[in-house]
Short mmCIF file of C-alpha atoms in Angstrom, two decimals:
data_model
loop_
_atom_site.label_atom_id
_atom_site.label_comp_id
_atom_site.label_asym_id
_atom_site.label_seq_id
_atom_site.Cartn_x
_atom_site.Cartn_y
_atom_site.Cartn_z
CA MET A 171 -44.37 9.78 -25.49
CA ASN A 172 -40.79 9.25 -26.58
CA ALA A 173 -39.06 7.41 -29.36
CA SER A 174 -38.68 4.21 -27.36
CA SER A 175 -42.43 3.64 -27.72
CA MET A 176 -42.28 3.62 -31.51
CA PRO A 177 -42.42 0.14 -33.08
CA GLY A 178 -39.34 -1.18 -34.80
CA THR A 179 -36.93 1.49 -33.63
CA VAL A 180 -34.07 -0.88 -32.73
CA MET A 181 -32.96 -2.35 -36.02
CA PRO A 182 -30.33 -4.98 -36.84
CA LEU A 183 -27.52 -4.13 -39.17
CA SER A 184 -25.27 -6.72 -40.69
CA GLY A 185 -22.48 -6.95 -43.24
CA THR A 186 -20.17 -4.19 -44.31
CA LEU A 187 -20.90 -0.89 -45.97
CA ALA A 188 -21.02 -0.88 -49.74
CA LEU A 189 -19.71 1.91 -51.94
CA ARG A 190 -22.42 4.16 -53.31
CA PRO A 191 -22.61 6.20 -56.50
CA VAL A 192 -21.58 9.79 -55.83
CA GLU A 193 -24.63 12.03 -55.46
CA GLN A 194 -22.79 15.08 -54.19
CA LEU A 195 -19.30 16.41 -54.86
CA VAL A 196 -18.28 19.20 -52.47
CA LEU A 197 -15.51 21.33 -53.93
CA GLN A 198 -13.52 23.87 -51.97
CA GLY A 199 -13.01 26.45 -54.69
CA THR A 200 -11.09 28.51 -52.16
CA SER A 201 -10.45 28.32 -48.43
CA PHE A 202 -10.32 32.12 -48.21
CA CYS A 203 -13.16 33.97 -46.52
CA ASN A 204 -13.80 37.70 -46.43
CA ILE A 205 -15.40 37.55 -42.98
CA ASN A 206 -14.34 35.90 -39.72
CA CYS A 207 -17.15 33.90 -38.11
CA THR A 208 -16.04 32.86 -34.65
CA TYR A 209 -17.64 29.43 -34.95
CA CYS A 210 -16.03 28.52 -38.30
CA ASP A 211 -14.44 25.07 -38.33
CA LEU A 212 -11.75 26.12 -40.82
CA SER A 213 -8.46 27.27 -39.35
CA GLU A 214 -7.63 30.98 -39.19
CA GLU A 215 -4.68 30.34 -41.50
CA SER A 216 -6.75 28.66 -44.20
CA ARG A 217 -9.42 31.38 -44.08
CA ARG A 218 -6.72 33.98 -44.75
CA THR A 219 -5.12 32.01 -47.60
CA LYS A 220 -6.24 33.16 -51.05
CA SER A 221 -6.10 29.71 -52.57
CA ARG A 222 -7.93 28.63 -55.71
CA MET A 223 -8.75 25.11 -56.85
CA PRO A 224 -7.36 24.65 -60.37
CA PRO A 225 -10.31 23.71 -62.63
CA GLU A 226 -8.34 20.77 -64.00
CA LEU A 227 -8.37 19.14 -60.55
CA ALA A 228 -12.17 19.12 -60.43
CA LEU A 229 -12.38 17.89 -64.02
CA LYS A 230 -9.87 15.12 -63.30
CA LEU A 231 -11.94 13.87 -60.37
CA VAL A 232 -15.23 14.03 -62.27
CA SER A 233 -13.60 12.28 -65.23
CA GLU A 234 -12.34 9.48 -63.00
CA LEU A 235 -15.76 9.15 -61.36
CA ILE A 236 -17.25 8.68 -64.81
CA GLY A 237 -14.49 6.20 -65.67
CA THR A 238 -15.28 4.08 -62.61
CA ASP A 239 -19.05 4.33 -63.27
CA LEU A 240 -19.59 5.98 -59.89
CA LEU A 241 -21.76 8.97 -60.76
CA ALA A 242 -25.34 8.82 -59.55
CA ARG A 243 -28.04 9.65 -62.09
CA GLU A 244 -28.63 12.90 -60.21
CA PHE A 245 -25.27 14.49 -59.41
CA ALA A 246 -24.74 17.80 -57.60
CA VAL A 247 -21.52 19.81 -57.48
CA VAL A 248 -21.39 22.00 -54.38
CA TRP A 249 -19.01 24.90 -53.73
CA HIS A 250 -18.63 25.31 -49.99
CA SER A 251 -16.01 25.76 -47.24
CA GLY A 252 -14.41 29.17 -47.59
CA GLU A 253 -16.38 31.96 -49.28
CA PRO A 254 -17.06 30.93 -52.90
CA LEU A 255 -17.92 34.45 -54.06
CA THR A 256 -14.39 35.71 -53.38
CA LEU A 257 -13.65 34.05 -56.73
CA PRO A 258 -15.13 35.79 -59.80
CA PRO A 259 -18.28 34.68 -61.65
CA THR A 260 -16.10 33.75 -64.63
CA TYR A 261 -14.44 31.01 -62.55
CA TYR A 262 -17.76 29.29 -61.89
CA THR A 263 -19.06 29.86 -65.40
CA ALA A 264 -16.03 28.03 -66.78
CA MET A 265 -16.37 25.22 -64.22
CA ILE A 266 -20.10 24.76 -64.81
CA ASP A 267 -19.63 24.69 -68.58
CA ALA A 268 -16.70 22.26 -68.42
CA ILE A 269 -18.33 19.82 -65.98
CA THR A 270 -21.66 19.94 -67.84
CA ASP A 271 -19.91 19.32 -71.16
CA LEU A 272 -17.84 16.45 -69.73
CA CYS A 273 -20.91 14.70 -68.34
CA ALA A 274 -22.90 15.29 -71.53
CA ARG A 275 -20.16 13.64 -73.59
CA ARG A 276 -19.23 10.74 -71.35
CA ALA A 277 -22.21 10.24 -69.02
CA PRO A 278 -25.32 11.51 -70.84
CA HIS A 279 -27.57 9.60 -68.43
CA VAL A 280 -26.42 11.86 -65.55
CA SER A 281 -28.33 15.01 -64.63
CA VAL A 282 -25.89 17.61 -63.24
CA SER A 283 -26.76 20.51 -60.95
CA PHE A 284 -24.70 23.00 -58.97
CA ASP A 285 -24.92 24.57 -55.51
CA ILE A 286 -23.15 27.56 -53.98
CA GLN A 287 -23.25 28.34 -50.26
CA THR A 288 -22.32 31.97 -49.54
CA ASN A 289 -22.28 34.43 -46.66
CA GLY A 290 -24.11 36.83 -48.97
CA THR A 291 -21.94 39.88 -48.30
CA LEU A 292 -20.49 40.05 -51.83
CA ILE A 293 -23.70 39.61 -53.81
CA ASP A 294 -24.13 42.46 -56.30
CA ASP A 295 -25.62 42.99 -59.76
CA ALA A 296 -22.83 41.02 -61.44
CA TRP A 297 -23.49 38.02 -59.21
CA CYS A 298 -27.23 38.35 -59.74
CA ASP A 299 -26.58 38.30 -63.50
CA PHE A 300 -24.60 35.09 -63.01
CA PHE A 301 -27.33 33.43 -60.93
CA GLU A 302 -29.97 34.40 -63.48
CA ARG A 303 -27.91 33.00 -66.38
CA HIS A 304 -27.55 29.67 -64.60
CA ALA A 305 -30.97 29.57 -62.93
CA ARG A 306 -31.84 26.22 -64.52
CA VAL A 307 -28.92 24.35 -62.98
CA ILE A 308 -27.80 26.27 -59.89
CA ARG A 309 -29.14 26.41 -56.33
CA LEU A 310 -28.01 29.19 -54.03
CA GLY A 311 -27.72 29.08 -50.26
CA VAL A 312 -27.13 32.08 -47.99
CA SER A 313 -25.81 31.79 -44.43
CA CYS A 314 -27.67 34.13 -42.08
CA ASP A 315 -28.35 33.63 -38.38
CA GLY A 316 -31.36 35.93 -38.08
CA PRO A 317 -31.80 39.53 -36.89
CA PRO A 318 -28.71 41.61 -36.00
CA ALA A 319 -28.47 40.62 -32.33
CA LEU A 320 -28.28 36.94 -33.30
CA HIS A 321 -26.41 37.20 -36.60
CA ASP A 322 -23.67 39.53 -35.36
CA ALA A 323 -23.04 37.56 -32.18
CA PHE A 324 -20.73 35.28 -34.17
CA ARG A 325 -20.79 36.32 -37.84
CA ILE A 326 -18.33 39.22 -37.71
CA ASP A 327 -15.58 40.56 -39.96
CA ARG A 328 -11.84 40.67 -39.29
CA ARG A 329 -12.22 43.94 -37.44
CA GLY A 330 -14.81 42.40 -35.15
CA LYS A 331 -17.56 44.44 -36.80
CA SER A 332 -21.08 43.54 -37.87
CA THR A 333 -21.72 41.68 -41.13
CA PHE A 334 -25.52 41.74 -40.86
CA GLU A 335 -26.14 44.78 -43.06
CA ARG A 336 -23.87 43.42 -45.79
CA THR A 337 -25.61 40.04 -45.70
CA LEU A 338 -29.00 41.77 -45.76
CA GLN A 339 -27.90 43.87 -48.75
CA GLY A 340 -26.99 40.69 -50.59
CA MET A 341 -30.34 39.06 -49.84
CA ASN A 342 -32.17 42.24 -50.84
CA ALA A 343 -30.30 42.25 -54.16
CA LEU A 344 -31.49 38.70 -54.80
CA ASP A 345 -35.04 39.64 -53.78
CA ALA A 346 -35.07 42.59 -56.18
CA ARG A 347 -34.24 40.26 -59.07
CA GLY A 348 -36.67 37.54 -57.99
CA ILE A 349 -33.85 35.05 -57.36
CA LYS A 350 -34.89 32.41 -54.81
CA TYR A 351 -32.38 31.02 -52.35
CA ASN A 352 -32.06 28.71 -49.38
CA VAL A 353 -31.00 29.93 -45.94
CA ILE A 354 -28.91 28.05 -43.38
CA ALA A 355 -28.90 29.54 -39.88
CA VAL A 356 -26.89 28.56 -36.82
CA VAL A 357 -28.80 28.17 -33.56
CA THR A 358 -27.01 29.14 -30.35
CA ARG A 359 -28.10 29.78 -26.78
CA LYS A 360 -28.84 33.34 -27.85
CA THR A 361 -31.32 31.97 -30.41
CA MET A 362 -32.95 29.74 -27.81
CA ALA A 363 -33.45 32.76 -25.57
CA ASP A 364 -35.38 34.57 -28.33
CA PRO A 365 -36.87 32.01 -30.74
CA GLN A 366 -39.71 34.32 -31.74
CA SER A 367 -37.42 36.99 -33.21
CA PHE A 368 -35.39 34.29 -34.96
CA LEU A 369 -38.40 32.65 -36.60
CA GLU A 370 -40.27 35.85 -37.44
CA PHE A 371 -37.19 37.32 -39.15
CA PHE A 372 -37.13 34.50 -41.69
CA HIS A 373 -40.92 34.32 -41.91
CA ALA A 374 -40.93 37.92 -43.15
CA ARG A 375 -38.65 36.81 -46.02
CA ARG A 376 -40.51 33.58 -46.82
CA ALA A 377 -41.54 34.72 -50.32
CA SER A 378 -37.85 34.79 -51.27
CA LEU A 379 -36.84 31.50 -49.68
CA ALA A 380 -36.81 28.17 -51.46
CA ASP A 381 -35.92 26.44 -48.19
CA PHE A 382 -34.85 27.19 -44.62
CA HIS A 383 -32.72 25.03 -42.34
CA PHE A 384 -31.06 25.61 -38.99
CA ASN A 385 -28.03 23.91 -37.49
CA VAL A 386 -27.43 23.56 -33.77
CA LEU A 387 -23.71 24.10 -33.52
CA ALA A 388 -21.27 23.33 -30.74
CA SER A 389 -17.86 24.95 -30.91
CA PRO A 390 -14.67 23.47 -29.48
CA VAL A 391 -13.29 26.99 -29.13
CA ALA A 392 -12.58 27.84 -25.49
CA GLY A 393 -14.79 30.53 -24.04
CA MET A 394 -17.62 30.08 -26.56
CA ASP A 395 -20.27 29.51 -23.90
CA ASP A 396 -23.20 30.39 -26.17
CA LEU A 397 -22.14 27.65 -28.59
CA THR A 398 -21.68 24.78 -26.17
CA TYR A 399 -24.15 22.32 -24.69
CA ALA A 400 -24.24 19.29 -22.41
CA GLU A 401 -26.48 16.28 -21.83
CA THR A 402 -28.18 18.28 -19.08
CA ASP A 403 -29.42 20.73 -21.74
CA ARG A 404 -31.71 18.12 -23.30
CA ALA A 405 -34.90 19.54 -21.77
CA ALA A 406 -34.03 23.10 -22.80
CA PHE A 407 -33.40 22.06 -26.40
CA GLN A 408 -36.56 19.98 -26.44
CA ARG A 409 -38.54 23.05 -25.36
CA PHE A 410 -36.90 25.11 -28.12
CA TYR A 411 -37.65 22.49 -30.78
CA ARG A 412 -41.23 22.18 -29.56
CA ARG A 413 -41.63 25.95 -29.87
CA VAL A 414 -40.39 25.70 -33.46
CA PHE A 415 -42.92 22.96 -34.27
CA ASP A 416 -45.79 24.89 -32.66
CA TRP A 417 -44.82 28.12 -34.44
CA TRP A 418 -44.52 26.30 -37.76
CA GLU A 419 -48.00 24.81 -37.26
CA GLU A 420 -49.51 28.19 -36.41
CA LYS A 421 -48.17 29.68 -39.62
CA ARG A 422 -49.21 26.64 -41.65
CA LEU A 423 -52.80 26.94 -40.46
CA GLU A 424 -52.73 30.66 -41.24
CA GLY A 425 -51.68 29.84 -44.80
CA SER A 426 -48.29 31.53 -44.46
CA ALA A 427 -46.01 28.59 -43.73
CA LEU A 428 -42.24 28.95 -43.74
CA PRO A 429 -40.63 25.78 -45.12
CA ILE A 430 -38.38 24.52 -42.30
CA ARG A 431 -36.39 21.48 -43.37
CA ASN A 432 -35.71 20.43 -39.76
CA VAL A 433 -39.47 20.14 -39.21
CA SER A 434 -40.40 18.42 -42.47
CA GLN A 435 -37.54 15.91 -42.37
CA THR A 436 -38.17 14.97 -38.73
CA LEU A 437 -41.87 14.38 -39.36
CA GLU A 438 -41.06 12.38 -42.49
CA ARG A 439 -38.60 10.18 -40.59
CA ILE A 440 -41.15 9.48 -37.85
CA ALA A 441 -43.77 8.64 -40.47
CA THR A 442 -41.59 5.85 -41.91
CA VAL A 443 -41.18 3.97 -38.61
CA GLY A 444 -42.64 0.48 -38.79
CA ARG A 445 -42.91 0.46 -42.58
CA ALA A 446 -41.49 -2.56 -44.34
CA ASP A 447 -39.64 -0.29 -46.75
CA ALA A 448 -38.38 2.12 -44.07
CA PRO A 449 -34.87 3.32 -44.98
CA SER A 450 -31.87 3.38 -42.67
CA PHE A 451 -31.32 7.13 -42.48
CA ILE A 452 -28.05 6.83 -40.58
CA SER A 453 -26.57 4.53 -43.22
CA GLU A 454 -27.76 6.83 -45.99
CA THR A 455 -26.22 9.97 -44.47
CA SER A 456 -22.69 8.61 -44.16
CA ALA A 457 -22.78 6.06 -46.98
CA PRO A 458 -19.27 5.80 -48.45
CA LEU A 459 -18.88 7.87 -51.65
CA ARG A 460 -22.47 9.17 -51.54
CA SER A 461 -20.85 12.49 -50.67
CA LEU A 462 -17.32 13.11 -51.86
CA ASN A 463 -15.20 16.15 -50.97
CA MET A 464 -12.09 17.69 -52.46
CA ASP A 465 -10.15 20.63 -51.04
CA THR A 466 -8.11 23.17 -52.99
CA LYS A 467 -5.03 20.93 -52.84
CA GLY A 468 -6.76 17.85 -54.26
CA ASN A 469 -7.27 15.88 -51.03
CA VAL A 470 -10.31 13.62 -51.36
CA THR A 471 -12.50 12.58 -48.41
CA THR A 472 -15.86 10.86 -48.06
CA PHE A 473 -18.55 9.77 -45.55
CA TYR A 474 -19.49 13.37 -44.66
CA ALA A 475 -20.06 16.49 -46.74
CA GLY A 476 -17.29 19.03 -46.30
CA LEU A 477 -15.01 16.82 -44.22
CA ASP A 478 -11.50 18.21 -43.72
CA ILE A 479 -8.35 16.05 -43.68
CA ALA A 480 -7.41 17.59 -40.32
CA THR A 481 -10.38 15.84 -38.71
CA GLN A 482 -9.07 12.76 -36.86
CA ALA A 483 -5.76 13.39 -38.65
CA ASP A 484 -3.82 10.57 -36.96
CA ARG A 485 -6.57 7.98 -36.83
CA TYR A 486 -5.19 5.82 -39.65
CA GLY A 487 -1.51 6.52 -39.13
CA ASP A 488 -0.88 8.65 -42.21
CA GLY A 489 -1.67 12.10 -40.80
CA ASN A 490 -4.43 12.57 -43.37
CA GLY A 491 -7.51 11.72 -41.33
CA LEU A 492 -10.29 10.26 -43.45
CA ALA A 493 -8.69 11.35 -46.73
CA LEU A 494 -8.68 8.59 -49.33
CA GLY A 495 -5.75 10.22 -51.09
CA ASN A 496 -4.80 13.17 -53.25
CA ILE A 497 -6.11 13.21 -56.81
CA GLN A 498 -2.85 14.79 -58.01
CA GLN A 499 -0.87 11.80 -56.76
CA THR A 500 -3.27 8.84 -56.69
CA ALA A 501 -5.93 7.73 -59.15
CA LEU A 502 -9.45 7.43 -57.74
CA ALA A 503 -9.62 3.74 -58.68
CA GLN A 504 -6.49 3.15 -56.60
CA MET A 505 -7.97 5.04 -53.63
CA LEU A 506 -11.04 2.82 -53.76
CA GLN A 507 -8.92 -0.34 -53.61
CA SER A 508 -6.81 0.86 -50.68
CA THR A 509 -6.41 -0.93 -47.37
CA LYS A 510 -7.21 2.35 -45.64
CA LEU A 511 -10.67 2.54 -47.19
CA THR A 512 -11.33 -1.09 -46.25
CA VAL A 513 -10.50 -0.33 -42.62
CA MET A 514 -12.62 2.82 -42.70
CA LEU A 515 -15.59 0.89 -44.07
CA GLY A 516 -15.26 -1.58 -41.22
CA ASP A 517 -15.10 1.21 -38.65
CA PHE A 518 -18.26 2.86 -39.91
CA ALA A 519 -20.08 -0.48 -40.18
CA ARG A 520 -19.28 -1.23 -36.53
CA SER A 521 -20.44 2.22 -35.49
CA HIS A 522 -23.75 1.76 -37.32
CA HIS A 523 -24.15 -1.75 -35.90
CA ARG A 524 -23.68 -0.52 -32.32
CA CYS A 525 -26.29 2.20 -32.82
CA ALA A 526 -28.73 -0.18 -34.49
CA GLN A 527 -28.46 -2.67 -31.64
CA THR A 528 -28.61 -0.27 -28.69
CA CYS A 529 -30.43 2.94 -29.61
CA ASP A 530 -34.21 3.34 -29.51
CA TYR A 531 -33.91 6.31 -31.86
CA TYR A 532 -31.95 4.52 -34.57
CA ALA A 533 -34.89 4.35 -36.99
CA VAL A 534 -35.22 8.14 -37.04
CA CYS A 535 -31.57 9.14 -36.64
CA PRO A 536 -30.18 11.11 -39.59
CA GLY A 537 -26.67 9.96 -38.67
CA GLY A 538 -23.43 11.84 -38.94
CA PHE A 539 -22.19 11.30 -35.39
CA GLU A 540 -19.64 8.54 -35.88
CA LEU A 541 -16.68 10.92 -35.70
CA ILE A 542 -18.08 12.50 -32.55
CA GLN A 543 -18.19 9.05 -30.98
CA TRP A 544 -14.51 8.58 -31.80
CA LEU A 545 -13.59 12.01 -30.47
CA ASP A 546 -15.53 11.41 -27.26
CA GLN A 547 -13.56 8.20 -26.78
CA ALA A 548 -10.18 9.80 -27.48
CA GLY A 549 -10.37 8.57 -31.07
CA SER A 550 -9.98 4.92 -30.14
CA HIS A 551 -13.47 3.50 -30.56
CA CYS A 552 -15.88 3.34 -33.44
CA ASP A 553 -18.66 1.63 -31.47
CA ALA A 554 -18.93 4.02 -28.52
CA PRO A 555 -22.27 4.70 -26.81
CA GLU A 556 -24.41 7.77 -27.39
CA THR A 557 -22.85 11.21 -27.52
CA THR A 558 -24.07 14.59 -26.35
CA GLU A 559 -24.68 15.36 -30.03
CA CYS A 560 -27.00 12.35 -30.32
CA ILE A 561 -28.98 13.61 -27.33
CA ILE A 562 -29.27 17.23 -28.47
CA HIS A 563 -29.52 16.84 -32.25
CA VAL A 564 -31.62 13.68 -32.49
CA LYS A 565 -33.30 12.62 -29.26
CA ALA A 566 -34.46 16.02 -28.03
CA LEU A 567 -35.66 16.91 -31.54
CA THR A 568 -37.51 13.62 -32.01
CA ASP A 569 -39.15 13.83 -28.58
CA ALA A 570 -40.28 17.38 -29.34
CA ALA A 571 -41.80 16.20 -32.63
CA LEU A 572 -43.57 13.29 -30.94
CA ASP A 573 -44.96 15.60 -28.26
CA PHE A 574 -46.13 17.97 -31.00
CA ILE A 575 -47.88 15.15 -32.87
CA GLU A 576 -49.46 13.71 -29.74
CA SER A 577 -50.62 17.07 -28.37
CA ALA A 578 -53.33 17.39 -31.02
CA ASP A 579 -53.87 13.66 -31.45
CA ARG A 580 -52.43 13.92 -34.93
CA SER A 581 -51.67 10.99 -37.18
CA ARG A 582 -47.95 10.48 -37.71
CA THR A 583 -48.51 10.39 -41.45
CA GLU A 584 -50.41 13.70 -41.64
CA TYR A 585 -47.42 15.74 -42.80
CA ARG A 586 -45.95 13.29 -45.30
#
């Protein structure tokens, strides 16, 4: 079985994309990082720069979002990109208090929460105190790639040394205080060669984890063979994904399941196929304004979480990529009325339309590959055909899930 046999997978898409209330605001508190992961998409220069976002920049943007009535009823502020914990707890305490107070006064219908994604190496008692004080409103994510042989393959410090023990110390500190956290892990060829060690490492920590998610990452860095893939790797990735599904099922039946977001979300997407109310996942993922980003300098981007202005820098002729503008120079309302945003909306709509018309996996695609299409076509097309990322991230994963479901004659709605 593959996705082409699922009813209703090729779906029409018409019109242009509409602006959405902002559900997630990703703030780059600092671009500085205390370690030196070889697959990081931030430049070496930015990771060495001890920048700090002035709190007034974040408050200005949130204030203008409230003023334009563009905050969703559930609104999350995320600190990511750079290592957030290189700034002191007092910085985040002040930011959380100020943003919460601003929303309470001017948008009392909005529920505000906060997320921090950290490499875990700096977590100590002071940080645990901070997380405990804000436990009602803050979610914590730790980046860890598994046991030492996998984690230290790419997550190293500036001396080229291991960071595993420091990350483990941080997670152990959280465990000792009963502080739950999410984990994001990067999957590489090294992971695929030893999936059992990878999965069992996190399974042993399942009591501490609120959620677990893995990303299959490809690096543009020359010589990073363990981080690259090609269309010809589809079968290998499908076998890896299938092993993950089978392992997850084994543990579930034993009563010791590890929550794996990749598994649950894929099964949920498949379960919606053919329903009259089935959502368009691809349109949801890159809906304009749904996720808004601001870097330390005040540059504002949208469509994807954590998008940098260097991505597709020359696409719109201003050298600022998909940036809508800089909040220090341009009001948000003015950004939203710009010709640039209008053109961007058209580009994304055409990309979605092409996928909806031509791809059998459209109904289950989580989206997020429009920029890859442009890059694959030298940045000139927004309606290019499938990419290697589509094949590896979506098609191989979906086919593995369908094989998993079919192998035991399971109903597609069993895991909803």
